[in-house]
Amino acid sequence: MEKRRRSMPAVLAVALLAAMLPSGEAAYSSGGGALSPGYYSKSCPKLEPIVREEVARKKNETVVTIPAVLRLFFHDCFVNGCDASVLIASAKEDAEKNTRDNDSLAGDGYDTVNRVKARVEKECPGVVSCSDILALAARDVVSLADGPYWTVELGRRDALVSRASDVEGKLPGPDMKVRELTAIFKNGGLSQLDMVALSGAHTVGFSHCTRFTDRLYNFSGTGKTDPSFSKDYAEALKKACPRDVSDTIAVNMDPITPITFDNNYYTNLLHGFGLFTSDQVLYTDSASRETVKQFSANQTSFFEAFMASMIKLGRVGVKTGDSGEIRTDCTAFNH
């Protein structure tokens, strides 16, 4: 789905400005505009308290809000940048959200953003982009789950295009190995360290059994269980996810602290408790093993790396200046 564009210059490659804004906040230049933590300080000064209040309200209704918003942000940024294109609802079902890779995105993520947007529009109509709201909400769900809190750069504009055909091959998959994962992240200018740090988001949330049952019952076509699984964990998963399991049944990504944002994800990997192949290989592959061990031993180290990687991810492919719009409804392009 695409909105007809007016003629505009191509988006420039992002570059970090050496200069500082008058307020003393570092700016990040992209597409002729600049991202800055203080972007809405005058035009919508109550923005961040509003976002946090609405996100907290939704999280108190259902803890699914935490992984739902975080995953929505990831899926948005990995496909053509952090531009809220994943939020578009198309009557023709030809937008990003209509793909198989995005079918599993929980509705609570979309609902959170839409609630926040409605509240922000009452306070500051036509000022704040949906992509910035999603970036702030992703930060807030992590913080509200006892994770770190970081300063979010703002000033993104919303995409004028959302095409289902753009999604394939852009997102990390549950069966990927370290080399494949690293390549996906590299496409967004992110490093292997960023990949391992951002994978730590799996410390919260859940997965449908059908996403990993091959590891339990037919690993690499052998008809056996993936030997990198802890035997006890594999047996517990088989009870929760039998061979003929419904595609509606889900289990926690982190069986120990499923609704707390902590470094337990990495400790789980040391003991064979990684749910996806893409999780467990971070420890079985020597290329990333030491980072996993470091994050397992030191939560502060993980939190610092996660915050830095989230800021980098938030800069991927952003639209600023004349390269996008400020939607009044996050699910539809402006008319």
CSV table of C-alpha atoms in Angstrom, one decimal:
chain,number,residue,atom,x,y,z
A,1,MET,CA,0.0,0.0,0.0
A,2,GLU,CA,1.4,3.4,-1.0
A,3,LYS,CA,0.4,6.9,-0.6
A,4,ARG,CA,1.0,9.1,-3.7
A,5,ARG,CA,4.1,11.2,-3.0
A,6,ARG,CA,5.0,14.7,-3.9
A,7,SER,CA,8.4,15.1,-5.6
A,8,MET,CA,11.1,15.0,-2.9
A,9,PRO,CA,14.9,14.4,-2.6
A,10,ALA,CA,16.1,10.9,-1.9
A,11,VAL,CA,16.8,10.1,1.7
A,12,LEU,CA,20.4,10.7,2.5
A,13,ALA,CA,22.6,8.2,4.4
A,14,VAL,CA,22.5,8.9,8.1
A,15,ALA,CA,25.6,10.6,9.7
A,16,LEU,CA,26.3,11.6,13.2
A,17,LEU,CA,26.7,15.3,13.6
A,18,ALA,CA,29.7,16.5,15.4
A,19,ALA,CA,27.9,19.7,16.4
A,20,MET,CA,25.5,19.9,19.3
A,21,LEU,CA,22.1,21.5,19.4
A,22,PRO,CA,21.8,24.8,21.4
A,23,SER,CA,20.1,22.9,24.2
A,24,GLY,CA,23.3,20.8,24.5
A,25,GLU,CA,21.6,17.6,23.3
A,26,ALA,CA,23.4,15.6,20.6
A,27,ALA,CA,21.6,15.5,17.2
A,28,TYR,CA,21.5,12.7,14.7
A,29,SER,CA,21.1,13.7,11.1
A,30,SER,CA,19.0,11.7,8.6
A,31,GLY,CA,17.4,12.6,5.4
A,32,GLY,CA,17.9,16.4,5.7
A,33,GLY,CA,16.5,16.5,9.3
A,34,ALA,CA,17.8,15.9,12.8
A,35,LEU,CA,16.8,13.5,15.6
A,36,SER,CA,17.0,15.0,19.0
A,37,PRO,CA,15.8,14.1,22.5
A,38,GLY,CA,14.3,17.6,22.8
A,39,TYR,CA,12.6,17.6,19.5
A,40,TYR,CA,9.1,18.2,21.0
A,41,SER,CA,10.2,20.2,24.0
A,42,LYS,CA,8.3,23.3,22.8
A,43,SER,CA,5.7,21.8,20.5
A,44,CYS,CA,4.5,19.0,22.8
A,45,PRO,CA,6.2,19.3,26.2
A,46,LYS,CA,4.0,16.8,28.0
A,47,LEU,CA,4.6,14.1,25.4
A,48,GLU,CA,6.8,11.7,27.3
A,49,PRO,CA,4.7,11.7,30.5
A,50,ILE,CA,1.6,11.1,28.4
A,51,VAL,CA,3.2,8.1,26.6
A,52,ARG,CA,4.4,6.6,29.9
A,53,GLU,CA,1.1,7.0,31.6
A,54,GLU,CA,-0.8,5.3,28.7
A,55,VAL,CA,1.7,2.5,28.3
A,56,ALA,CA,1.6,1.8,32.1
A,57,ARG,CA,-2.2,1.7,32.0
A,58,LYS,CA,-2.1,-0.8,29.1
A,59,LYS,CA,0.6,-2.9,30.8
A,60,ASN,CA,-1.5,-3.0,34.0
A,61,GLU,CA,-4.3,-4.5,31.9
A,62,THR,CA,-2.1,-7.1,30.3
A,63,VAL,CA,1.6,-7.9,30.6
A,64,VAL,CA,1.5,-9.0,27.0
A,65,THR,CA,1.9,-5.3,26.3
A,66,ILE,CA,5.6,-5.5,27.2
A,67,PRO,CA,6.8,-8.0,24.5
A,68,ALA,CA,4.1,-6.8,22.1
A,69,VAL,CA,5.3,-3.2,21.9
A,70,LEU,CA,8.9,-4.2,21.9
A,71,ARG,CA,8.5,-6.7,19.0
A,72,LEU,CA,6.4,-4.2,17.1
A,73,PHE,CA,9.2,-1.7,17.2
A,74,PHE,CA,11.7,-4.3,16.0
A,75,HIS,CA,9.6,-5.4,13.1
A,76,ASP,CA,8.9,-1.8,12.1
A,77,CYS,CA,12.6,-0.8,12.1
A,78,PHE,CA,13.9,-3.9,10.3
A,79,VAL,CA,11.7,-3.3,7.3
A,80,ASN,CA,12.6,0.0,5.6
A,81,GLY,CA,13.4,1.7,8.8
A,82,CYS,CA,11.7,3.1,12.0
A,83,ASP,CA,8.8,4.8,10.2
A,84,ALA,CA,5.6,3.3,11.6
A,85,SER,CA,4.9,1.5,8.2
A,86,VAL,CA,4.1,-1.7,10.1
A,87,LEU,CA,1.1,0.1,11.7
A,88,ILE,CA,-0.8,0.7,8.4
A,89,ALA,CA,-4.0,-1.2,8.0
A,90,SER,CA,-4.8,-1.9,4.4
A,91,ALA,CA,-8.3,-2.8,3.1
A,92,LYS,CA,-6.5,-4.8,0.4
A,93,GLU,CA,-4.4,-6.6,3.0
A,94,ASP,CA,-1.2,-5.7,1.1
A,95,ALA,CA,0.6,-3.7,3.8
A,96,GLU,CA,3.5,-4.9,6.0
A,97,LYS,CA,1.3,-6.1,8.8
A,98,ASN,CA,-0.5,-8.5,6.4
A,99,THR,CA,2.5,-10.8,5.9
A,100,ARG,CA,3.2,-14.2,7.5
A,101,ASP,CA,6.2,-12.8,9.4
A,102,ASN,CA,4.0,-10.1,11.0
A,103,ASP,CA,0.9,-12.2,11.6
A,104,SER,CA,2.2,-13.2,15.0
A,105,LEU,CA,2.5,-9.6,16.2
A,106,ALA,CA,0.2,-9.3,19.2
A,107,GLY,CA,-2.7,-6.9,18.9
A,108,ASP,CA,-1.9,-5.4,22.2
A,109,GLY,CA,1.2,-3.7,20.6
A,110,TYR,CA,-1.0,-2.0,18.0
A,111,ASP,CA,-3.6,-1.1,20.6
A,112,THR,CA,-1.0,0.5,22.9
A,113,VAL,CA,0.3,2.8,20.1
A,114,ASN,CA,-3.2,3.7,19.0
A,115,ARG,CA,-4.2,4.6,22.6
A,116,VAL,CA,-1.2,6.8,23.1
A,117,LYS,CA,-1.7,8.5,19.7
A,118,ALA,CA,-5.3,9.4,20.5
A,119,ARG,CA,-4.2,10.9,23.8
A,120,VAL,CA,-1.3,12.8,22.3
A,121,GLU,CA,-3.5,14.1,19.5
A,122,LYS,CA,-5.8,15.7,22.1
A,123,GLU,CA,-2.8,17.4,23.7
A,124,CYS,CA,-0.8,18.3,20.6
A,125,PRO,CA,-2.8,17.7,17.4
A,126,GLY,CA,-0.8,17.0,14.2
A,127,VAL,CA,2.6,17.3,15.9
A,128,VAL,CA,3.9,13.9,17.0
A,129,SER,CA,4.6,11.1,14.6
A,130,CYS,CA,3.5,7.5,15.2
A,131,SER,CA,7.0,6.3,14.7
A,132,ASP,CA,8.2,8.5,17.6
A,133,ILE,CA,5.4,7.3,19.8
A,134,LEU,CA,6.4,3.7,19.0
A,135,ALA,CA,10.0,4.4,19.9
A,136,LEU,CA,9.0,6.0,23.2
A,137,ALA,CA,6.6,3.2,24.0
A,138,ALA,CA,9.3,0.5,23.4
A,139,ARG,CA,11.6,2.3,25.9
A,140,ASP,CA,8.8,2.6,28.4
A,141,VAL,CA,7.7,-1.1,28.3
A,142,VAL,CA,11.3,-2.1,29.0
A,143,SER,CA,11.6,0.3,31.9
A,144,LEU,CA,8.2,-0.7,33.4
A,145,ALA,CA,9.3,-4.3,33.3
A,146,ASP,CA,12.3,-3.4,35.6
A,147,GLY,CA,14.7,-3.0,32.7
A,148,PRO,CA,16.8,0.0,31.8
A,149,TYR,CA,15.6,3.5,30.8
A,150,TRP,CA,17.3,5.5,28.1
A,151,THR,CA,16.9,8.8,26.3
A,152,VAL,CA,15.0,8.4,23.0
A,153,GLU,CA,16.0,10.5,20.0
A,154,LEU,CA,12.9,12.1,18.4
A,155,GLY,CA,12.0,13.8,15.2
A,156,ARG,CA,11.0,10.9,12.9
A,157,ARG,CA,8.3,11.2,10.4
A,158,ASP,CA,5.9,8.5,9.3
A,159,ALA,CA,6.3,6.5,6.1
A,160,LEU,CA,4.2,7.2,3.0
A,161,VAL,CA,4.5,3.5,1.9
A,162,SER,CA,3.7,0.1,3.5
A,163,ARG,CA,4.1,-2.9,1.2
A,164,ALA,CA,3.8,-6.5,2.2
A,165,SER,CA,6.3,-7.3,-0.6
A,166,ASP,CA,9.1,-5.4,1.3
A,167,VAL,CA,9.1,-7.7,4.3
A,168,GLU,CA,10.5,-11.0,3.1
A,169,GLY,CA,14.1,-11.6,4.1
A,170,LYS,CA,14.3,-8.5,6.3
A,171,LEU,CA,13.4,-10.0,9.7
A,172,PRO,CA,15.3,-12.4,12.0
A,173,GLY,CA,13.8,-15.9,12.1
A,174,PRO,CA,13.6,-18.5,14.8
A,175,ASP,CA,15.6,-21.1,12.9
A,176,MET,CA,18.5,-18.8,11.9
A,177,LYS,CA,22.1,-19.4,12.9
A,178,VAL,CA,24.6,-16.7,14.0
A,179,ARG,CA,25.9,-15.9,10.6
A,180,GLU,CA,22.4,-15.4,9.2
A,181,LEU,CA,21.3,-13.3,12.1
A,182,THR,CA,24.5,-11.2,11.9
A,183,ALA,CA,23.8,-10.5,8.2
A,184,ILE,CA,20.2,-9.4,8.9
A,185,PHE,CA,21.4,-6.9,11.5
A,186,LYS,CA,24.3,-5.8,9.3
A,187,ASN,CA,21.7,-4.7,6.7
A,188,GLY,CA,20.5,-2.1,9.2
A,189,GLY,CA,24.0,-1.0,10.1
A,190,LEU,CA,24.0,-3.0,13.3
A,191,SER,CA,26.9,-5.2,14.6
A,192,GLN,CA,27.0,-8.7,15.9
A,193,LEU,CA,27.2,-7.2,19.4
A,194,ASP,CA,24.0,-5.3,18.7
A,195,MET,CA,22.4,-8.6,17.5
A,196,VAL,CA,23.3,-10.4,20.7
A,197,ALA,CA,22.2,-7.5,22.9
A,198,LEU,CA,18.9,-7.0,21.2
A,199,SER,CA,18.2,-10.7,21.3
A,200,GLY,CA,18.0,-10.2,25.0
A,201,ALA,CA,14.5,-8.8,24.4
A,202,HIS,CA,13.5,-12.5,24.5
A,203,THR,CA,13.8,-12.3,28.2
A,204,VAL,CA,10.1,-11.2,28.1
A,205,GLY,CA,7.2,-12.5,26.1
A,206,PHE,CA,6.0,-15.8,24.7
A,207,SER,CA,6.1,-17.9,21.5
A,208,HIS,CA,3.5,-20.1,19.9
A,209,CYS,CA,4.6,-23.8,20.0
A,210,THR,CA,4.4,-24.1,16.3
A,211,ARG,CA,7.4,-21.8,16.0
A,212,PHE,CA,9.8,-24.3,17.5
A,213,THR,CA,8.3,-27.8,17.6
A,214,ASP,CA,10.7,-29.0,14.9
A,215,ARG,CA,13.5,-28.6,17.5
A,216,LEU,CA,11.5,-30.9,19.8
A,217,TYR,CA,10.4,-33.6,17.4
A,218,ASN,CA,12.3,-33.4,14.1
A,219,PHE,CA,15.6,-31.5,14.5
A,220,SER,CA,17.3,-31.1,11.1
A,221,GLY,CA,15.0,-33.9,9.8
A,222,THR,CA,16.3,-36.5,12.1
A,223,GLY,CA,13.1,-37.2,14.0
A,224,LYS,CA,14.9,-36.4,17.2
A,225,THR,CA,15.2,-33.6,19.7
A,226,ASP,CA,17.8,-30.8,19.3
A,227,PRO,CA,20.7,-32.0,21.5
A,228,SER,CA,21.5,-28.4,22.5
A,229,PHE,CA,18.2,-28.4,24.5
A,230,SER,CA,18.4,-29.1,28.2
A,231,LYS,CA,16.8,-32.6,28.5
A,232,ASP,CA,14.6,-31.5,31.4
A,233,TYR,CA,13.5,-28.3,29.5
A,234,ALA,CA,12.8,-30.3,26.3
A,235,GLU,CA,10.6,-32.7,28.3
A,236,ALA,CA,8.7,-29.9,29.9
A,237,LEU,CA,8.2,-28.2,26.5
A,238,LYS,CA,6.9,-31.5,25.0
A,239,LYS,CA,4.2,-31.7,27.7
A,240,ALA,CA,3.1,-28.1,26.9
A,241,CYS,CA,3.5,-28.5,23.1
A,242,PRO,CA,2.6,-32.0,22.0
A,243,ARG,CA,3.2,-33.1,18.4
A,244,ASP,CA,-0.3,-32.1,17.3
A,245,VAL,CA,-0.4,-28.9,19.2
A,246,SER,CA,-2.8,-26.1,18.2
A,247,ASP,CA,-1.3,-23.0,16.7
A,248,THR,CA,-3.0,-21.0,19.5
A,249,ILE,CA,-0.9,-22.6,22.3
A,250,ALA,CA,2.1,-20.5,23.5
A,251,VAL,CA,4.8,-20.8,26.2
A,252,ASN,CA,7.0,-18.2,27.8
A,253,MET,CA,10.3,-17.3,26.1
A,254,ASP,CA,12.0,-17.1,29.5
A,255,PRO,CA,10.7,-19.9,31.7
A,256,ILE,CA,12.3,-18.4,34.9
A,257,THR,CA,11.4,-14.7,34.9
A,258,PRO,CA,9.0,-14.3,32.0
A,259,ILE,CA,7.7,-10.8,32.7
A,260,THR,CA,10.8,-9.2,34.1
A,261,PHE,CA,13.4,-7.5,31.8
A,262,ASP,CA,16.6,-8.9,33.1
A,263,ASN,CA,19.7,-10.8,32.0
A,264,ASN,CA,18.2,-14.2,32.8
A,265,TYR,CA,17.8,-14.9,29.1
A,266,TYR,CA,21.6,-15.3,28.7
A,267,THR,CA,21.9,-17.5,31.8
A,268,ASN,CA,19.2,-19.7,30.3
A,269,LEU,CA,21.3,-20.1,27.2
A,270,LEU,CA,24.2,-21.4,29.3
A,271,HIS,CA,21.9,-24.2,30.5
A,272,GLY,CA,20.2,-25.1,27.3
A,273,PHE,CA,17.0,-23.2,27.9
A,274,GLY,CA,17.0,-21.3,24.7
A,275,LEU,CA,13.6,-21.6,23.1
A,276,PHE,CA,14.5,-20.9,19.4
A,277,THR,CA,17.4,-22.2,17.5
A,278,SER,CA,18.3,-18.5,17.0
A,279,ASP,CA,18.5,-18.1,20.8
A,280,GLN,CA,20.5,-21.2,21.7
A,281,VAL,CA,23.1,-20.7,18.8
A,282,LEU,CA,24.2,-17.5,20.5
A,283,TYR,CA,25.8,-19.7,23.1
A,284,THR,CA,26.7,-22.8,21.0
A,285,ASP,CA,28.5,-20.7,18.4
A,286,SER,CA,31.9,-19.5,19.5
A,287,ALA,CA,31.5,-16.2,17.6
A,288,SER,CA,29.0,-15.0,20.1
A,289,ARG,CA,29.5,-17.2,23.2
A,290,GLU,CA,31.7,-14.9,25.1
A,291,THR,CA,29.2,-12.1,24.8
A,292,VAL,CA,26.5,-14.3,26.1
A,293,LYS,CA,28.7,-15.3,29.1
A,294,GLN,CA,29.5,-11.7,29.8
A,295,PHE,CA,25.8,-10.6,29.8
A,296,SER,CA,24.9,-13.6,31.9
A,297,ALA,CA,27.5,-12.6,34.5
A,298,ASN,CA,26.8,-8.9,34.5
A,299,GLN,CA,23.3,-7.5,34.1
A,300,THR,CA,24.7,-3.9,34.0
A,301,SER,CA,26.8,-4.8,31.0
A,302,PHE,CA,23.8,-6.2,29.3
A,303,PHE,CA,21.6,-3.2,30.1
A,304,GLU,CA,24.3,-0.8,28.8
A,305,ALA,CA,24.7,-2.7,25.6
A,306,PHE,CA,20.9,-3.0,25.1
A,307,MET,CA,20.4,0.7,25.5
A,308,ALA,CA,23.1,1.6,23.1
A,309,SER,CA,21.8,-0.9,20.5
A,310,MET,CA,18.2,0.3,20.9
A,311,ILE,CA,19.4,3.9,20.2
A,312,LYS,CA,21.2,2.6,17.1
A,313,LEU,CA,18.2,0.6,16.0
A,314,GLY,CA,16.0,3.7,16.4
A,315,ARG,CA,18.2,5.5,13.8
A,316,VAL,CA,17.7,2.9,11.1
A,317,GLY,CA,16.1,4.2,7.9
A,318,VAL,CA,14.3,7.1,9.7
A,319,LYS,CA,12.4,9.6,7.7
A,320,THR,CA,12.8,13.2,8.7
A,321,GLY,CA,12.3,16.6,7.1
A,322,ASP,CA,10.3,16.3,3.9
A,323,SER,CA,10.6,12.5,3.5
A,324,GLY,CA,7.5,11.6,5.5
A,325,GLU,CA,4.4,12.9,7.2
A,326,ILE,CA,2.8,13.2,10.7
A,327,ARG,CA,-0.2,10.8,10.6
A,328,THR,CA,-3.3,11.8,12.5
A,329,ASP,CA,-4.3,8.1,12.7
A,330,CYS,CA,-1.4,5.6,13.0
A,331,THR,CA,-3.3,3.0,11.0
A,332,ALA,CA,-3.8,5.1,7.9
A,333,PHE,CA,-2.0,7.6,5.7
A,334,ASN,CA,-3.2,11.1,5.8
A,335,HIS,CA,-5.5,12.1,3.0
